[in-house]
JSON list of C-alpha atoms in Angstrom, two decimals:
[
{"chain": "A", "resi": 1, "resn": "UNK", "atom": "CA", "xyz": [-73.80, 33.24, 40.96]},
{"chain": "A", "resi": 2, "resn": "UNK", "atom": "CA", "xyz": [-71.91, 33.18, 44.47]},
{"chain": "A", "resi": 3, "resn": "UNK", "atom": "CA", "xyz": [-73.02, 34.73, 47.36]},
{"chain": "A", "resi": 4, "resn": "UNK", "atom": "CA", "xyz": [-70.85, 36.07, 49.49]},
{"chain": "A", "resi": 5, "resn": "UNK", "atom": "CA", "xyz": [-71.31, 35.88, 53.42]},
{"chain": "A", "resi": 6, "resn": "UNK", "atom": "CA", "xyz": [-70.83, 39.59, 55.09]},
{"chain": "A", "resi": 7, "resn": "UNK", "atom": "CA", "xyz": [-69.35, 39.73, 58.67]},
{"chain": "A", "resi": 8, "resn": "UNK", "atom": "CA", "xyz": [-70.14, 42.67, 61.20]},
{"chain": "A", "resi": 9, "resn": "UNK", "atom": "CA", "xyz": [-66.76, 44.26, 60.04]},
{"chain": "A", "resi": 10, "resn": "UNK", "atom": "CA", "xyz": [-64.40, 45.25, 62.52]},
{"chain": "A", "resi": 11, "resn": "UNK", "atom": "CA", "xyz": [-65.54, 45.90, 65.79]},
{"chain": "A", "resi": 12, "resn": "UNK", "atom": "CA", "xyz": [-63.36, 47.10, 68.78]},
{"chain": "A", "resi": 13, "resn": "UNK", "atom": "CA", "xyz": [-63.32, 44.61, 71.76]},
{"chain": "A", "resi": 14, "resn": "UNK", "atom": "CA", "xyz": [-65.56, 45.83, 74.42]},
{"chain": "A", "resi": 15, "resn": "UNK", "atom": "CA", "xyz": [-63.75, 46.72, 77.95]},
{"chain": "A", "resi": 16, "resn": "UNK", "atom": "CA", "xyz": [-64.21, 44.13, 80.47]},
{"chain": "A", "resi": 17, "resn": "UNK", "atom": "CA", "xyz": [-62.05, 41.19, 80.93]},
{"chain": "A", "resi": 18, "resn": "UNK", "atom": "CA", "xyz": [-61.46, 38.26, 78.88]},
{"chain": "A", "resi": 19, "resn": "UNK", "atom": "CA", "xyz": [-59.62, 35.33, 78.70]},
{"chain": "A", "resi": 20, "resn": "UNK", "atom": "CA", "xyz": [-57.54, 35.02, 75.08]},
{"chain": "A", "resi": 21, "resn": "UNK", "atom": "CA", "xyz": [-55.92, 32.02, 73.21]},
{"chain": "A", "resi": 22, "resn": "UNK", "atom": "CA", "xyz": [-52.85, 33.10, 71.35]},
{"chain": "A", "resi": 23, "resn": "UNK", "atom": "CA", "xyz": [-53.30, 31.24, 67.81]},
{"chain": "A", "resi": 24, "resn": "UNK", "atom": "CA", "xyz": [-50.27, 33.21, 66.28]},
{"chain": "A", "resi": 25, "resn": "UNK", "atom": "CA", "xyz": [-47.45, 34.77, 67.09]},
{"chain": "A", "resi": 26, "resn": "UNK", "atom": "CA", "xyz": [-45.07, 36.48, 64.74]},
{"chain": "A", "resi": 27, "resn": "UNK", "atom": "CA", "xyz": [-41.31, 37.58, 64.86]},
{"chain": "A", "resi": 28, "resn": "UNK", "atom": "CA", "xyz": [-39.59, 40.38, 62.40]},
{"chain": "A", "resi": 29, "resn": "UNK", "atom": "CA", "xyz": [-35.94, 39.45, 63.53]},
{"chain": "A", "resi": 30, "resn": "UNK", "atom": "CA", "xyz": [-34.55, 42.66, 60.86]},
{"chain": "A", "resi": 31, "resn": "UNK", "atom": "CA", "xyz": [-36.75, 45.07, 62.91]},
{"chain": "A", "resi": 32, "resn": "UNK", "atom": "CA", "xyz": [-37.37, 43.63, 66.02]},
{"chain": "A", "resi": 33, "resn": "UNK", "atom": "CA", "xyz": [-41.22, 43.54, 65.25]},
{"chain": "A", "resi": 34, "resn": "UNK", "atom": "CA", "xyz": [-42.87, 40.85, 67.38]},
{"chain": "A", "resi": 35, "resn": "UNK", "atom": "CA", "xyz": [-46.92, 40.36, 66.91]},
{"chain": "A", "resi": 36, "resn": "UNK", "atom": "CA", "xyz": [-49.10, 38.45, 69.02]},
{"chain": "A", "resi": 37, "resn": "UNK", "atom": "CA", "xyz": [-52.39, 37.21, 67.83]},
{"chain": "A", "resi": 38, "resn": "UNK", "atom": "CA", "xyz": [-55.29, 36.41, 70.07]},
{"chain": "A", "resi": 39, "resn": "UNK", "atom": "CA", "xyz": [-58.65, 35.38, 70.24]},
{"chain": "A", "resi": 40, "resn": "UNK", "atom": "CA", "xyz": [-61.52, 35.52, 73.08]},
{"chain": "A", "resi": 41, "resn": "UNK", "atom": "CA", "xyz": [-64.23, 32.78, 73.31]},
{"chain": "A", "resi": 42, "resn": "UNK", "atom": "CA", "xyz": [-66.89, 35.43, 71.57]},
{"chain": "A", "resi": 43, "resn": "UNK", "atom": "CA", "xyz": [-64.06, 34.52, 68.45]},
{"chain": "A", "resi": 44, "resn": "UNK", "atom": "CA", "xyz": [-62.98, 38.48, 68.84]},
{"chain": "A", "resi": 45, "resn": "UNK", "atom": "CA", "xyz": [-59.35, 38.90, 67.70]},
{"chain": "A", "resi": 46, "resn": "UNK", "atom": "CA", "xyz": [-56.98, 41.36, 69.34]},
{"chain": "A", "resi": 47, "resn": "UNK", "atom": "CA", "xyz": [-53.23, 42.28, 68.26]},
{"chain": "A", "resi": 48, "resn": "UNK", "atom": "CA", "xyz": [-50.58, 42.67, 70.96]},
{"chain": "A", "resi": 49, "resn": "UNK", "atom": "CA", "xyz": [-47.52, 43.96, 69.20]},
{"chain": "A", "resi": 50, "resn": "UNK", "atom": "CA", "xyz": [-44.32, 45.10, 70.84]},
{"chain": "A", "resi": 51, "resn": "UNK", "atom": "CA", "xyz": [-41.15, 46.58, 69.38]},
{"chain": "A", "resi": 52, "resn": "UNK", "atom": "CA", "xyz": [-38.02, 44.78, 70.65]},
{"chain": "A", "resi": 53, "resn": "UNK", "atom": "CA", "xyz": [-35.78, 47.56, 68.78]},
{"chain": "A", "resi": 54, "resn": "UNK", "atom": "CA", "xyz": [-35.28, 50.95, 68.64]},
{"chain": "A", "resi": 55, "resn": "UNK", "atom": "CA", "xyz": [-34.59, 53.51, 65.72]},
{"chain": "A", "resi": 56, "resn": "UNK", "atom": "CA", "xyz": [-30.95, 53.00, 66.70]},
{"chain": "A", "resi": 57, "resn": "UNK", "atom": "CA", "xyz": [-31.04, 48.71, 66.34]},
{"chain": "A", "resi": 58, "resn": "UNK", "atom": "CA", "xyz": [-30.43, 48.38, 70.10]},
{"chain": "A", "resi": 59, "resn": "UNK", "atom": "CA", "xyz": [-32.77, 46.78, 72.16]},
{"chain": "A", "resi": 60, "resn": "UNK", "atom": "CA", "xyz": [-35.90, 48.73, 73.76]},
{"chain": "A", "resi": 61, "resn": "UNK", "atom": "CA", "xyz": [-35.93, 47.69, 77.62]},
{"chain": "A", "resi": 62, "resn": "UNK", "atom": "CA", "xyz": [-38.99, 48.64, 78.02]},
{"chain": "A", "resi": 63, "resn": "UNK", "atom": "CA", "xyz": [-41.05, 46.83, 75.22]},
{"chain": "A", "resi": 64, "resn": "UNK", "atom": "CA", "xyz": [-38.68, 43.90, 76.14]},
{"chain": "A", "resi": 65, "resn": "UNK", "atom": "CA", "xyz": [-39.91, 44.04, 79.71]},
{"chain": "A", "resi": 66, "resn": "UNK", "atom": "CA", "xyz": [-43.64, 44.11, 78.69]},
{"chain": "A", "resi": 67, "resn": "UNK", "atom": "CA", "xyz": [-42.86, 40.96, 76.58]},
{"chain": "A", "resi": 68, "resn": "UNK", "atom": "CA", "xyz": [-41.54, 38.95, 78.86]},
{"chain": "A", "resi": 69, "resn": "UNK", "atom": "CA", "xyz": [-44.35, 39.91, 81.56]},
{"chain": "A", "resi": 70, "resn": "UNK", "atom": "CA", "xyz": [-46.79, 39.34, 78.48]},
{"chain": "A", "resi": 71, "resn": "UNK", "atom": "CA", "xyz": [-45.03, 35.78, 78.14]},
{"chain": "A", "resi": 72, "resn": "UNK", "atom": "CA", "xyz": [-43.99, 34.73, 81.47]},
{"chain": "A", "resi": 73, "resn": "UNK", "atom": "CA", "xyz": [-47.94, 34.81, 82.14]},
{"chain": "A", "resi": 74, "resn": "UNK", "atom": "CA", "xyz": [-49.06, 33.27, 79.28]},
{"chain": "A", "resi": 75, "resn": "UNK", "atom": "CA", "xyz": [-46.47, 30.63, 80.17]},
{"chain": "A", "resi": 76, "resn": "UNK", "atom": "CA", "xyz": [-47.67, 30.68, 83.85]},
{"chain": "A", "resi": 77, "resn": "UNK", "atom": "CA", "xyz": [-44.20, 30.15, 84.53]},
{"chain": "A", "resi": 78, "resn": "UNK", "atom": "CA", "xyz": [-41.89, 33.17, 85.56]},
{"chain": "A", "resi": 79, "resn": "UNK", "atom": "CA", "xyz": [-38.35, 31.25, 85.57]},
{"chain": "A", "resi": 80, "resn": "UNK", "atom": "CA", "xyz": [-38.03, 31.58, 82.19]},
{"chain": "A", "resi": 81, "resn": "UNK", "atom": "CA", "xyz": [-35.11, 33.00, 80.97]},
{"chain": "A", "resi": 82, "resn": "UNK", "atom": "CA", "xyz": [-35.74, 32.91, 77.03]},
{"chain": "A", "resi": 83, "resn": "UNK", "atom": "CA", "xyz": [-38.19, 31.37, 74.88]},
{"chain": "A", "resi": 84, "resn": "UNK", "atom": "CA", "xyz": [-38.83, 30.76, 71.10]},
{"chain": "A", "resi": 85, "resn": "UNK", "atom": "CA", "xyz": [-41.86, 33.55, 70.27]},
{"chain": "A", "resi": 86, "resn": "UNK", "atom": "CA", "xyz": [-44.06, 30.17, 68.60]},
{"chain": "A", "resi": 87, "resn": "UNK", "atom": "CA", "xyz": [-43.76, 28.34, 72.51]},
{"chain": "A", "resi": 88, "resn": "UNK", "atom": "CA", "xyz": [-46.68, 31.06, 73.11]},
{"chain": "A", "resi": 89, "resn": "UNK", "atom": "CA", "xyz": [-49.04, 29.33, 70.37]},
{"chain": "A", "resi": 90, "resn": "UNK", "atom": "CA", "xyz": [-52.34, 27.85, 72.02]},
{"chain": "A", "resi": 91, "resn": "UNK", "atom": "CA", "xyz": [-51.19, 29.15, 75.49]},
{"chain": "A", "resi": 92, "resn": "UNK", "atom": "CA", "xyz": [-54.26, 31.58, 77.62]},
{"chain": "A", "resi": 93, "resn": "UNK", "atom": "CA", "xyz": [-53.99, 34.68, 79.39]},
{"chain": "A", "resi": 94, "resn": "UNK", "atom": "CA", "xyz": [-56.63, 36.78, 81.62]},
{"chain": "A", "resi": 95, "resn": "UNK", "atom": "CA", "xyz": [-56.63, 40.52, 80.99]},
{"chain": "A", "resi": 96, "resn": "UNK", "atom": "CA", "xyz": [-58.57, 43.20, 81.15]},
{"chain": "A", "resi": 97, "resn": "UNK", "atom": "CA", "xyz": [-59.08, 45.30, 77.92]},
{"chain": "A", "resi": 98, "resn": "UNK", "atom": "CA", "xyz": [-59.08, 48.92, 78.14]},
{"chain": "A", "resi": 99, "resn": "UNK", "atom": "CA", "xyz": [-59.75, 51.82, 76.10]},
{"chain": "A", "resi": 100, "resn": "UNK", "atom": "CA", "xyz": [-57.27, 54.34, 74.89]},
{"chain": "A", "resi": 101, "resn": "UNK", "atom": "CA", "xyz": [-58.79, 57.59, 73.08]},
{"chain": "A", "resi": 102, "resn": "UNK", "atom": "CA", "xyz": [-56.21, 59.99, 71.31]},
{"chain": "A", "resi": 103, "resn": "UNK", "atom": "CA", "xyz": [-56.26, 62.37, 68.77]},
{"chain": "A", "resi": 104, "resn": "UNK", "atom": "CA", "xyz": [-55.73, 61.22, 65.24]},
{"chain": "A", "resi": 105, "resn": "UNK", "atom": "CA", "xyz": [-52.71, 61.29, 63.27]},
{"chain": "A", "resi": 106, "resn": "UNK", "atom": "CA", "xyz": [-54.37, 61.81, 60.64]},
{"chain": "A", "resi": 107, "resn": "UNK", "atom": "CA", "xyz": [-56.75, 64.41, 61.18]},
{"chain": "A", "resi": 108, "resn": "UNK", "atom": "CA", "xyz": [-56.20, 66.30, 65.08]},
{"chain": "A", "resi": 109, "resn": "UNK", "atom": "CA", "xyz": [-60.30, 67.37, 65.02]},
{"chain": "A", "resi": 110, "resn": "UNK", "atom": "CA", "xyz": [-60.61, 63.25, 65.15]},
{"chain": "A", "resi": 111, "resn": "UNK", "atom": "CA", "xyz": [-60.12, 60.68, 67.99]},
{"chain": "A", "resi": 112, "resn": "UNK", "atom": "CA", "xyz": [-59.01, 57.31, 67.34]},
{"chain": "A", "resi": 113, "resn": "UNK", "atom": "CA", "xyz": [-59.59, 54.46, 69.92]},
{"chain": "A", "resi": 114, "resn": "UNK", "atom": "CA", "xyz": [-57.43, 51.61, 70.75]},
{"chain": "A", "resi": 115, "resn": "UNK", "atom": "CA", "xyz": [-58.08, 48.43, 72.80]},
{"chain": "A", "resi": 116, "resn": "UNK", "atom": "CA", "xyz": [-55.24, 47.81, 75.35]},
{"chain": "A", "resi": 117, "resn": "UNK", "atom": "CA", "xyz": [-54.53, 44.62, 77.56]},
{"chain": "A", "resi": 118, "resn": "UNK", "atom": "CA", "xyz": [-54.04, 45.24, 81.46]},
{"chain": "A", "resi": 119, "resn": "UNK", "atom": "CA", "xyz": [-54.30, 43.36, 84.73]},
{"chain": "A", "resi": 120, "resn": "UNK", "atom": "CA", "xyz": [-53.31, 40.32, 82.86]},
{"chain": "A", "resi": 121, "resn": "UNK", "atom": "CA", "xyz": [-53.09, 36.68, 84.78]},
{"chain": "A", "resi": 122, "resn": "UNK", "atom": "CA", "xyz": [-52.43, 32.60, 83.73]},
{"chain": "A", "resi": 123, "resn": "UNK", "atom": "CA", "xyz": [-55.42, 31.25, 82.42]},
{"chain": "A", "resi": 124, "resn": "UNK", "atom": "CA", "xyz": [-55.56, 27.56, 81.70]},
{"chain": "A", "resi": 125, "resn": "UNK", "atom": "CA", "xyz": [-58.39, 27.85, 79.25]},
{"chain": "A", "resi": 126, "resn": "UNK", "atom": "CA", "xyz": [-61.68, 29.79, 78.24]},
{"chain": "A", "resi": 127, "resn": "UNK", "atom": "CA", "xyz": [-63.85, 30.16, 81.09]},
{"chain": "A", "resi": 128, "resn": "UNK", "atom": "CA", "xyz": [-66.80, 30.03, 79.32]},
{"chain": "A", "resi": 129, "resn": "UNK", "atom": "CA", "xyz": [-68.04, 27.84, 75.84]},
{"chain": "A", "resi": 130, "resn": "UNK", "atom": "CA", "xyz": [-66.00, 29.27, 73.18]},
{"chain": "A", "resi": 131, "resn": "UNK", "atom": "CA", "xyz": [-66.99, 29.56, 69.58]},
{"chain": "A", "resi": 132, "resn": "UNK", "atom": "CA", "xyz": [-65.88, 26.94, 67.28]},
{"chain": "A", "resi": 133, "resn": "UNK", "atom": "CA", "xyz": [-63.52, 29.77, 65.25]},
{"chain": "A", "resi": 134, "resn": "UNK", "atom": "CA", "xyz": [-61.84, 30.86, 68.72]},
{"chain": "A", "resi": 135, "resn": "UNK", "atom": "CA", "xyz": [-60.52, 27.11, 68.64]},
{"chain": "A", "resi": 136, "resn": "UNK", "atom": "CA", "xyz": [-59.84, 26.64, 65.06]},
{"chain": "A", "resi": 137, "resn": "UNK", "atom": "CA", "xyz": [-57.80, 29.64, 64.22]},
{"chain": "A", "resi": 138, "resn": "UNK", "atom": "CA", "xyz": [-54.28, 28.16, 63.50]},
{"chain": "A", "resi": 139, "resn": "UNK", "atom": "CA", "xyz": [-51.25, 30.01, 63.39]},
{"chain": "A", "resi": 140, "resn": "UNK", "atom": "CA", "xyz": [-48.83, 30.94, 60.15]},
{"chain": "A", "resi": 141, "resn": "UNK", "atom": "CA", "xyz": [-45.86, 29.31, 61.84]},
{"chain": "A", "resi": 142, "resn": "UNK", "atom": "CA", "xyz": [-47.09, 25.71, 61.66]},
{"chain": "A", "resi": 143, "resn": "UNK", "atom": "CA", "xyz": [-44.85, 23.34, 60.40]},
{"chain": "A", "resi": 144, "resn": "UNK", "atom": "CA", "xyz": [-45.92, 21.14, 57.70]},
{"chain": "A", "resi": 145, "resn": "UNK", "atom": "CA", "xyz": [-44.02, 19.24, 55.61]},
{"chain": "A", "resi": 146, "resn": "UNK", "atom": "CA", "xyz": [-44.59, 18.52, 52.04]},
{"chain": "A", "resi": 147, "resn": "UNK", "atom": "CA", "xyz": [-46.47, 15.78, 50.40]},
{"chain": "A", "resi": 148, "resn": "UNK", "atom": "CA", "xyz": [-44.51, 12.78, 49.49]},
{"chain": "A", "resi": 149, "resn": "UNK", "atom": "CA", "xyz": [-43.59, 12.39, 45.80]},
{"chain": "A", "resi": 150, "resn": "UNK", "atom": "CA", "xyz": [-44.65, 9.63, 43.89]},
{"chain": "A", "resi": 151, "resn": "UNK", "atom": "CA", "xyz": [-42.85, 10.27, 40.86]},
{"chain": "A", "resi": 152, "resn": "UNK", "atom": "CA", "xyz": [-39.59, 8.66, 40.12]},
{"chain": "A", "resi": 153, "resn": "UNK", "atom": "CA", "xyz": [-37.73, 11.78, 39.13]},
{"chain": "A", "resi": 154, "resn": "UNK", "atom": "CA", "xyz": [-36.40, 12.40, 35.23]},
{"chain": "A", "resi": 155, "resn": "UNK", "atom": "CA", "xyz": [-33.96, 10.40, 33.90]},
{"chain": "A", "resi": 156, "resn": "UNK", "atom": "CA", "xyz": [-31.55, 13.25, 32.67]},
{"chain": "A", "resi": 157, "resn": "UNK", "atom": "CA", "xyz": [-29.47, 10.86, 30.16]},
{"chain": "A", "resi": 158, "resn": "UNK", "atom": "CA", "xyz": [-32.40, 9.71, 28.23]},
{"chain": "A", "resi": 159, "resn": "UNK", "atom": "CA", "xyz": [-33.10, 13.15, 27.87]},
{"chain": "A", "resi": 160, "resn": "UNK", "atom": "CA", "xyz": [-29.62, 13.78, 26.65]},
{"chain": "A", "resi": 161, "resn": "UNK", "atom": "CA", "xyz": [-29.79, 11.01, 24.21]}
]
């Protein structure tokens, strides 16, 4: 019989600042849906996401200037004029994570909380030991390339013998 290991479930990052690894980032072209994946050195993950389009297909200014702050200081390097969203894999940024309560969609009686990311700054690294998961998690946009084949392929015309 298997045992299966349980985890703490999902807990809401504490406020207080952090320093975060980006270990994925994601890019819905279609829908201009761009996610950013990050990880403190307690191995807590957080979810930046911003939407690069509108309801109309046009581009929102506004999430694209939160972006490019969001990237520029990941980078550490504001000259950049454009980037490929996977240059921000196994980059660091500083920022503080705050609190958000509002009402639920779902149900107005309930609140819901969210974890934003604020005062953010260039980090080089974690500031203090990390967990070995915070360095391990790998992103879904790695390329790898596929084994080598060892077999010599069919030889149709014998086939067709």
């Amino acid at each position: 019989m298997a045992r299966i290991p349980m985890t703490s479930g999902f807990t809401l990052i504490p406020e207080g600042e952090y320093v975060f690894r980006i270990y994925d980032v994601t890019y819905d072209e279609k829908f201009g849906t761009l996610k950013v994946m990050l990880v403190n050195a307690q191995g807590m993950t957080h979810t930046e996401r911003f939407q690069l389009k509108d309801q109309n297909d046009e581009p929102n200014e506004g999430a694209l200037n939160a972006f490019s702050y969001f990237a520029k200081t990941a980078l550490n390097d504001f000259t950049v004029e454009d980037i490929d969203h996977t240059d921000l894999i196994d980059h660091y940024i500083r920022a503080e994570v705050v609190h958000t309560k509002l009402p639920s969609r779902k149900d107005p009686n309930k609140t819901v909380t969210f974890a934003n990311l604020g005062d953010k700054s260039p980090a080089e690294g974690f500031d203090t030991q990390p967990m070995a998961s915070a360095l391990n998690m790998k992103s879904s946009q790695r390329k790898s390339t596929p084994p080598a084949s060892t077999s010599q392929g069919v030889d149709l015309d014998s086939i067709l013998d």
